[in-house]
Coordinates of C-alpha atoms in Angstrom, one line a residue:
Chain A
M1 CA 0.0 0.0 0.0
M2 CA 2.7 2.4 1.1
A3 CA 4.7 1.5 -2.0
F4 CA 1.8 2.4 -4.2
L5 CA 1.3 5.7 -2.4
T6 CA 5.0 6.5 -2.8
A7 CA 4.8 5.6 -6.5
L8 CA 1.8 7.9 -6.8
H9 CA 3.6 10.6 -5.0
D10 CA 6.5 10.3 -7.5
S11 CA 4.3 10.2 -10.6
A12 CA 4.4 13.0 -13.1
V13 CA 0.9 14.2 -12.4
S14 CA 1.5 14.4 -8.6
T15 CA 4.8 16.1 -9.0
W16 CA 3.3 18.7 -11.4
I17 CA 0.3 19.6 -9.3
R18 CA 2.5 19.8 -6.2
E19 CA 5.6 21.4 -7.4
S20 CA 4.8 23.3 -10.6
E21 CA 5.2 27.1 -10.3
S22 CA 2.3 27.4 -12.7
V23 CA -0.9 29.0 -11.4
W24 CA -2.8 26.3 -13.3
A25 CA -1.4 23.6 -11.1
F26 CA -2.2 23.4 -7.3
P27 CA -3.8 26.9 -7.1
T28 CA -6.3 26.3 -9.8
V29 CA -7.2 22.7 -8.7
L30 CA -7.8 24.1 -5.2
T31 CA -9.8 27.0 -6.4
V32 CA -12.1 24.8 -8.6
H33 CA -12.5 22.6 -5.5
T34 CA -13.6 25.7 -3.6
L35 CA -16.0 26.7 -6.4
G36 CA -17.6 23.2 -6.3
M37 CA -17.9 23.5 -2.5
M38 CA -19.6 26.9 -2.8
L39 CA -22.1 25.5 -5.3
L40 CA -22.8 22.2 -3.5
V41 CA -23.1 23.5 0.0
G42 CA -24.7 26.8 -1.0
C43 CA -27.6 24.9 -2.8
A44 CA -27.7 22.4 0.1
W45 CA -28.2 25.3 2.7
V46 CA -31.1 26.7 0.6
M47 CA -32.8 23.3 0.3
D48 CA -32.2 22.4 4.0
L49 CA -33.4 25.8 5.3
R50 CA -36.6 25.5 3.3
L51 CA -37.2 21.9 4.5
L52 CA -36.5 23.0 8.1
G53 CA -39.3 25.6 7.8
V54 CA -37.5 28.8 6.8
A55 CA -39.4 30.8 4.1
R56 CA -42.3 28.4 4.0
S57 CA -43.9 30.4 1.1
I58 CA -41.3 29.0 -1.3
P59 CA -43.0 26.2 -3.2
I60 CA -40.9 23.0 -2.8
G61 CA -41.7 21.5 -6.2
P62 CA -39.8 24.0 -8.4
L63 CA -36.7 23.7 -6.1
R64 CA -35.9 20.2 -7.4
P65 CA -33.2 21.4 -9.9
L66 CA -31.1 22.3 -6.8
F67 CA -30.4 18.6 -6.5
R68 CA -29.1 18.5 -10.0
L69 CA -26.8 21.5 -9.3
M70 CA -25.6 19.7 -6.1
W71 CA -24.7 16.5 -7.9
A72 CA -22.9 18.4 -10.7
A73 CA -20.9 20.2 -8.0
F74 CA -20.2 16.9 -6.2
W75 CA -18.7 15.4 -9.4
I76 CA -16.5 18.5 -9.9
N77 CA -15.3 18.1 -6.3
L78 CA -14.7 14.4 -6.6
V79 CA -12.4 15.0 -9.6
T80 CA -10.6 18.0 -8.1
G81 CA -10.5 16.1 -4.7
V82 CA -8.8 13.1 -6.3
L83 CA -6.3 15.4 -8.0
L84 CA -5.5 17.1 -4.6
F85 CA -5.1 13.6 -3.1
I86 CA -2.8 12.5 -5.9
A87 CA -0.7 15.6 -5.2
D88 CA 0.0 14.6 -1.6
P89 CA -1.0 10.9 -1.3
E90 CA 1.3 9.7 1.6
R91 CA 0.3 12.3 4.1
K92 CA -3.4 12.4 3.2
A93 CA -3.8 8.6 3.3
T94 CA -2.3 8.4 6.8
S95 CA -4.1 11.5 8.1
L96 CA -6.8 10.8 10.6
L97 CA -8.4 14.2 9.8
F98 CA -8.5 13.3 6.1
G99 CA -10.1 9.9 6.9
F100 CA -12.7 11.7 9.0
K101 CA -13.5 14.1 6.2
M102 CA -14.1 11.2 3.8
L103 CA -16.3 9.5 6.5
L104 CA -18.4 12.6 6.8
I105 CA -18.9 12.7 3.0
I106 CA -19.6 8.9 2.7
V107 CA -22.3 9.2 5.4
N108 CA -23.8 12.4 3.8
L109 CA -24.1 11.2 0.2
P110 CA -26.8 8.5 1.0
L111 CA -28.6 11.1 3.2
L112 CA -28.7 13.4 0.2
R113 CA -30.2 10.7 -2.0
R114 CA -32.7 9.8 0.7
L115 CA -33.6 13.4 1.1
E116 CA -34.2 13.8 -2.6
R117 CA -36.3 10.6 -2.7
A118 CA -38.3 11.6 0.5
V119 CA -39.3 14.9 -1.1
Y120 CA -39.6 14.2 -4.8
G121 CA -39.8 10.4 -5.0
E122 CA -43.6 10.1 -4.8
G123 CA -45.1 11.2 -8.1
P124 CA -45.1 14.7 -9.7
E125 CA -46.1 16.6 -6.6
P126 CA -43.5 16.9 -3.7
A127 CA -44.4 15.0 -0.6
A128 CA -45.4 16.9 2.5
V129 CA -42.4 17.7 4.7
G130 CA -42.6 15.4 7.7
R131 CA -40.5 14.9 10.8
G132 CA -38.3 12.4 9.1
T133 CA -37.5 14.7 6.2
R134 CA -36.7 17.6 8.6
Q135 CA -34.3 15.3 10.5
L136 CA -32.6 14.3 7.3
A137 CA -32.2 17.9 6.3
A138 CA -30.8 18.9 9.7
A139 CA -28.3 16.0 9.7
S140 CA -27.2 16.7 6.2
A141 CA -26.7 20.4 6.8
A142 CA -24.7 19.6 10.0
L143 CA -22.5 17.1 8.1
W144 CA -21.8 19.7 5.4
A145 CA -20.6 22.2 8.0
A146 CA -18.4 19.6 9.6
T147 CA -17.0 18.7 6.2
I148 CA -16.1 22.3 5.5
F149 CA -14.4 22.5 8.9
T150 CA -12.3 19.3 8.5
G151 CA -11.5 20.2 4.9
R152 CA -10.3 23.7 5.9
L153 CA -8.2 22.2 8.8
L154 CA -6.5 19.8 6.4
G155 CA -4.7 22.9 5.0
Y156 CA -3.0 23.4 8.3
M157 CA -1.9 19.8 9.1
Chain B
M1 CA -2.9 47.4 -12.1
S2 CA -0.1 46.1 -9.9
S3 CA 1.9 49.2 -10.7
L4 CA -0.8 51.3 -9.0
I5 CA -0.1 49.7 -5.6
T6 CA 2.5 52.3 -4.5
P7 CA 2.7 53.8 -1.1
G8 CA 1.7 57.2 -2.4
N9 CA -1.4 55.8 -4.2
L10 CA -2.5 53.8 -1.2
S11 CA -2.4 56.9 1.1
H12 CA -4.2 58.9 -1.7
L13 CA -6.9 56.2 -2.0
H14 CA -7.5 56.4 1.8
L15 CA -7.8 60.2 1.6
L16 CA -10.3 59.9 -1.2
L17 CA -12.5 57.2 0.3
N18 CA -12.5 58.5 3.9
H19 CA -15.1 61.1 2.9
F20 CA -17.8 58.3 2.6
P21 CA -18.1 57.6 6.3
T22 CA -17.9 61.2 7.4
V23 CA -19.6 63.3 4.7
G24 CA -21.8 60.5 3.5
L25 CA -23.0 59.6 7.0
T26 CA -23.9 63.2 7.6
V27 CA -26.1 63.2 4.4
A28 CA -27.7 59.9 5.3
F29 CA -28.4 61.0 8.8
A30 CA -29.9 64.3 7.6
L31 CA -32.2 62.4 5.2
L32 CA -33.3 60.2 8.1
V33 CA -34.0 63.2 10.4
V34 CA -36.1 64.9 7.7
S35 CA -38.1 61.7 7.1
I36 CA -38.8 61.5 10.9
L37 CA -39.8 65.1 11.3
S38 CA -41.8 65.3 8.1
D39 CA -45.6 65.0 8.4
T40 CA -46.1 64.1 4.8
E41 CA -46.8 60.4 4.5
A42 CA -45.1 60.1 1.1
I43 CA -41.8 61.4 2.5
K44 CA -42.1 59.4 5.7
G45 CA -42.9 56.0 4.2
D46 CA -42.3 55.8 0.5
T47 CA -39.4 57.9 -0.5
M48 CA -37.1 59.6 2.0
R49 CA -37.1 57.0 4.8
P50 CA -36.1 54.0 2.6
T51 CA -33.7 56.3 0.8
A52 CA -32.0 57.2 4.0
L53 CA -31.7 53.6 5.0
G54 CA -30.4 52.6 1.6
V55 CA -27.7 55.3 1.7
L56 CA -26.8 54.3 5.2
F57 CA -26.3 50.7 4.1
G58 CA -24.2 51.9 1.2
I59 CA -22.0 54.0 3.4
A60 CA -21.5 51.0 5.8
V61 CA -20.4 48.9 2.8
M62 CA -18.1 51.7 1.4
T63 CA -16.5 52.0 4.8
L64 CA -14.9 48.5 4.4
P65 CA -12.4 49.8 1.8
V66 CA -12.0 52.9 3.8
F67 CA -10.8 50.9 6.8
T68 CA -8.7 48.5 4.8
T69 CA -6.9 51.3 2.8
G70 CA -6.3 53.0 6.1
L71 CA -4.0 50.2 7.3
A72 CA -2.4 50.3 3.8
A73 CA -1.8 54.0 4.2
E74 CA -0.2 53.3 7.6
G75 CA 2.2 50.9 6.1
A76 CA 3.0 53.4 3.4
I77 CA 3.8 56.5 5.6
E78 CA 4.9 55.1 9.0
K79 CA 8.6 55.5 8.1
L80 CA 8.3 59.1 6.9
P81 CA 9.8 61.9 9.0
G82 CA 7.4 63.9 11.2
I83 CA 4.8 61.1 11.4
S84 CA 3.4 60.5 14.9
R85 CA 3.1 56.8 15.5
D86 CA 0.9 57.6 18.6
A87 CA -1.6 59.6 16.5
M88 CA -1.6 56.8 13.9
S89 CA -2.4 54.0 16.3
A90 CA -5.0 56.2 18.2
H91 CA -6.6 56.9 14.8
E92 CA -6.7 53.2 14.0
N93 CA -8.3 52.2 17.3
A94 CA -10.9 55.0 17.1
A95 CA -11.6 54.0 13.5
L96 CA -12.0 50.4 14.4
L97 CA -14.6 51.2 17.1
A98 CA -16.5 53.6 14.7
F99 CA -16.3 51.0 11.9
V100 CA -17.8 48.3 14.1
V101 CA -20.7 50.5 15.2
L102 CA -21.3 51.7 11.7
E103 CA -21.4 48.2 10.3
L104 CA -24.0 47.2 12.9
T105 CA -26.0 50.4 11.9
G106 CA -25.8 49.3 8.3
A107 CA -27.1 45.9 9.2
V108 CA -30.1 47.4 11.1
A109 CA -30.7 49.8 8.2
W110 CA -30.8 46.9 5.8
W111 CA -33.3 45.0 8.0
G112 CA -35.5 48.1 8.0
L113 CA -35.4 48.2 4.2
W114 CA -36.1 44.5 3.9
R115 CA -39.2 44.9 6.1
W116 CA -40.2 48.0 4.2
R117 CA -40.2 46.0 0.9
R118 CA -42.4 43.3 2.5
T119 CA -44.9 45.5 4.4
H120 CA -44.5 48.9 2.7
R121 CA -43.6 50.3 6.1
V122 CA -40.2 50.7 7.9
P123 CA -40.8 49.3 11.4
P124 CA -40.6 52.1 14.1
S125 CA -38.0 50.0 16.0
A126 CA -35.7 50.0 13.0
T127 CA -36.1 53.8 12.6
I128 CA -35.3 54.4 16.3
L129 CA -32.3 52.0 16.3
V130 CA -30.9 53.4 13.1
F131 CA -31.3 57.0 14.4
V132 CA -29.5 56.2 17.7
M133 CA -26.8 54.0 16.2
G134 CA -26.3 56.4 13.3
A135 CA -25.8 59.3 15.7
V136 CA -23.3 57.3 17.7
S137 CA -21.5 56.2 14.4
L138 CA -21.4 59.8 13.3
G139 CA -19.8 60.9 16.6
L140 CA -17.3 58.1 16.7
M141 CA -16.4 58.7 13.0
T142 CA -15.9 62.4 13.7
V143 CA -13.5 61.5 16.5
A144 CA -11.6 59.0 14.3
A145 CA -11.4 61.5 11.4
S146 CA -10.2 64.3 13.6
I147 CA -7.4 62.1 15.1
G148 CA -6.6 61.0 11.6
G149 CA -6.2 64.5 10.4
G150 CA -3.6 65.1 13.1
I151 CA -1.3 62.4 11.7
R152 CA -0.2 64.7 8.9
H153 CA -1.2 68.0 10.5
P154 CA 0.1 68.1 14.0
E155 CA -0.8 71.8 14.2
I156 CA -4.5 70.9 14.5
L157 CA -3.9 68.7 17.6
A158 CA -3.9 70.6 20.9
D159 CA -1.1 68.4 22.1
P160 CA 0.1 65.7 19.7
S161 CA 1.7 63.7 22.5
T162 CA -1.6 63.0 24.1
A163 CA -3.3 61.8 20.9
G164 CA -3.1 58.2 22.1
A165 CA -5.1 59.0 25.2
Q166 CA -8.0 60.3 23.2
S167 CA -9.2 56.8 22.3
V168 CA -11.3 55.1 24.9
F169 CA -10.6 51.7 23.2
S170 CA -6.9 52.1 22.7
A171 CA -5.1 49.0 21.8
S172 CA -8.3 47.3 20.5
A173 CA -6.6 46.6 17.1
A174 CA -3.6 45.1 18.9
A175 CA -5.9 43.0 21.0
V176 CA -7.5 41.6 17.8
G177 CA -4.0 40.9 16.5
F178 CA -3.1 39.0 19.6
F179 CA -6.3 37.0 19.6
V180 CA -5.7 35.8 16.1
N181 CA -2.0 35.4 16.0
G182 CA -0.8 35.3 19.6
R183 CA 1.1 32.5 21.3
G184 CA -1.2 29.5 22.2
H185 CA -3.9 30.7 19.8
Q186 CA -3.0 28.4 16.9
W187 CA -6.6 27.2 16.7
V188 CA -8.0 30.7 16.0
W189 CA -6.9 31.2 12.4
P190 CA -8.0 27.8 11.1
T191 CA -11.3 28.2 13.0
L192 CA -11.9 31.6 11.5
E193 CA -11.1 30.2 8.0
S194 CA -13.7 27.5 8.5
A195 CA -16.3 30.1 9.6
H196 CA -15.3 32.2 6.5
F197 CA -16.0 29.3 4.2
V198 CA -19.4 28.4 5.9
G199 CA -20.4 32.1 5.7
M200 CA -19.4 32.2 2.0
T201 CA -21.6 29.1 1.1
L202 CA -24.5 30.6 3.0
W203 CA -24.6 34.0 1.2
F204 CA -23.7 32.5 -2.1
G205 CA -26.5 29.9 -1.9
V206 CA -29.2 32.4 -1.1
L207 CA -28.0 35.1 -3.6
L208 CA -27.6 32.4 -6.3
I209 CA -31.2 31.2 -6.2
A210 CA -32.6 34.7 -5.8
N211 CA -30.6 36.0 -8.9
L212 CA -31.4 32.8 -10.9
R213 CA -35.1 33.4 -10.4
L214 CA -34.8 36.9 -11.8
M215 CA -32.7 35.6 -14.6
G216 CA -35.6 33.3 -15.7
F217 CA -34.7 30.0 -14.0
F218 CA -36.8 28.4 -11.2
T219 CA -39.8 30.1 -12.8
G220 CA -42.3 28.2 -10.6
I221 CA -41.1 30.2 -7.6
P222 CA -42.6 33.6 -6.8
Y223 CA -39.8 36.0 -6.1
P224 CA -41.3 37.4 -2.8
S225 CA -41.0 34.0 -1.2
L226 CA -37.2 33.9 -2.0
H227 CA -37.0 37.5 -0.6
R228 CA -37.6 35.8 2.8
L229 CA -34.2 34.1 2.6
L230 CA -32.2 37.3 2.2
P231 CA -31.5 37.8 5.9
W232 CA -29.6 34.5 5.7
A233 CA -27.4 36.1 3.0
L234 CA -26.8 39.1 5.3
L235 CA -25.9 36.6 8.1
G236 CA -23.3 35.0 5.8
F237 CA -21.9 38.4 4.9
G238 CA -21.7 39.2 8.6
V239 CA -19.8 36.0 9.5
N240 CA -17.4 36.7 6.6
E241 CA -16.9 40.4 7.4
V242 CA -16.1 39.6 11.1
S243 CA -13.7 36.7 10.2
G244 CA -12.2 38.5 7.3
M245 CA -11.5 41.7 9.2
M246 CA -9.9 39.7 12.0
F247 CA -7.4 38.2 9.4
Y248 CA -6.9 41.6 8.0
I249 CA -6.3 43.5 11.3
A250 CA -4.0 40.7 12.5
T251 CA -1.9 40.5 9.4
P252 CA -2.4 43.7 7.3
K253 CA 0.9 43.4 5.5
G254 CA -0.3 40.2 3.9
Y255 CA -3.0 42.1 2.1
T256 CA -2.2 45.8 1.8
T257 CA 0.4 45.5 -0.9
N258 CA -1.4 42.7 -2.9
V259 CA -3.3 43.9 -5.9
V260 CA -5.5 40.7 -5.7
F261 CA -6.9 42.0 -2.4
Y262 CA -8.1 45.2 -4.0
W263 CA -9.8 43.3 -6.8
K264 CA -11.5 41.2 -4.2
L265 CA -12.8 44.4 -2.5
I266 CA -14.2 45.8 -5.8
F267 CA -16.1 42.5 -6.5
L268 CA -17.3 42.5 -2.9
L269 CA -18.8 46.0 -3.4
I270 CA -20.6 44.7 -6.5
A271 CA -21.9 41.7 -4.4
A272 CA -23.2 44.0 -1.7
A273 CA -24.9 46.2 -4.4
D274 CA -26.6 43.0 -5.6
L275 CA -27.9 42.3 -2.1
L276 CA -29.4 45.8 -2.0
Y277 CA -30.9 45.3 -5.5
L278 CA -32.4 42.0 -4.5
T279 CA -33.9 43.6 -1.3
V280 CA -35.6 46.6 -2.9
W281 CA -35.9 46.3 -6.7
P282 CA -39.5 46.9 -7.6
A283 CA -39.5 44.7 -10.7
A284 CA -38.1 41.9 -8.6
W285 CA -40.8 42.2 -6.0
K286 CA -43.5 42.0 -8.7
T287 CA -42.1 38.7 -10.1
E288 CA -44.7 36.1 -9.3
A289 CA -44.6 32.5 -10.3
D290 CA -44.3 32.2 -14.1
T291 CA -43.8 35.9 -14.6
P292 CA -41.3 36.2 -17.4
T293 CA -38.1 38.1 -16.7
H294 CA -36.6 41.1 -18.4
F295 CA -33.2 41.3 -20.2
R296 CA -32.2 43.9 -17.6
E297 CA -32.6 41.5 -14.7
R298 CA -30.8 38.7 -16.6
A299 CA -27.8 41.0 -17.3
I300 CA -27.7 42.1 -13.6
G301 CA -27.9 38.5 -12.5
W302 CA -25.0 37.3 -14.7
A303 CA -22.9 40.3 -13.6
A304 CA -23.6 39.4 -9.9
L305 CA -22.9 35.7 -10.2
C306 CA -19.6 36.4 -12.0
S307 CA -18.7 38.9 -9.2
F308 CA -19.5 36.3 -6.5
V309 CA -17.2 33.8 -8.1
A310 CA -14.6 36.5 -8.5
V311 CA -14.8 37.3 -4.8
M312 CA -14.1 33.7 -4.0
Y313 CA -11.4 33.4 -6.7
C314 CA -9.5 36.5 -5.5
G315 CA -9.7 35.3 -1.9
R316 CA -8.6 31.8 -2.6
M317 CA -5.8 32.9 -4.9
L318 CA -4.5 35.6 -2.5
P319 CA -1.6 33.3 -1.4
F320 CA -0.7 32.3 -5.0
L321 CA -1.2 35.3 -7.2
G322 CA 0.3 38.1 -5.2
N323 CA 2.8 38.4 -2.4
S324 CA 0.4 37.8 0.5
F325 CA 1.8 35.1 2.7

């Protein structure tokens, strides 16, 4: 495993992202990762706030495209996240903080799916927002906040 | 534009912008007083009162570059002969206090405007609060400006050596610096960074969907229902202003000579203007479900969204593009 990580670390892609002086290397990958975060979590806040009872006059049905935006942003961040991992594989793979961040995301993704299905899964009209949906929204929002914190802290490890 | 970031220009910029919180605040306050004293309903409710609040919000936003260029000007002139360091740090501390009170006044003024758009009436509590806080801001700003004038004109200070004693909250800027960067405070900077990111996603998410509706997306949603979310955008801005200013006050040299930081400020002013637009724009408020949108709103929306991304881009790229850290 360690040998693989070392080989990854020494690969051309990893070296370029990590060591290139070009602004298109590490800085741009990191900025696109931030852009994806802004879009993913920004849309998630709006959806979760509405489901938690803020601005109840917003009809829930037309909000559905927010989920498509969130998934698009998620894929952007998966790609840029993998690139950031490749740039620094040995330290990331052995970091408890990094593992914790991955855990938060792995728990949150099925929550996001379940939330989408709970609200929009039953026919053309959105389902009434029940207690279960509100709990899902609150849990998902808390996990996003925790993910941002751990992600941000990774920059200081 | 990098070539414009010279010590002389930074001082000049501060001298140009510093009229917003002093002169501008006087004008906004006068408008507010007239709207309170007037017995004409139109002046009270529909025109002058909201105008006063809008101008106050604008002044509060414009004071952000005033404060930041102030620290840049300090770095630019502190080594010059005849400059009183005491007067300079007294000015900074007085300005910080005035800045904090003015920003809070701006937030209350915004809340009054937001309520006015919803109910066609500024709540009396908002008017009273803005009046009191505006008067306090004006007083504090006058003190700050007066001490500031003494930095280059010692002849107007009664006794330049006592300038430091004029500030009640002397050393407040240094206290912020110690809190953020001091020994044993290693947790503070990363925590503030995390809060800065959470605040950013909050204001971005809310302003994104509000602008998208006016650009012709999410047509099933009546705009007035999205208007309810706007206070959350202000909350996000607030979190980011507090965390951002703490970075800035603690480490001004990381920003003052970096051109990327000034770009960020410019795009931030556009983002704040967009919040004001989303709060009061009449055509926006009339956008019901399935109301088609106008080219004008689509153009404003695209400009705003590009500015939001630019704010993030300039902030994220600060360590890479310029000479910040």
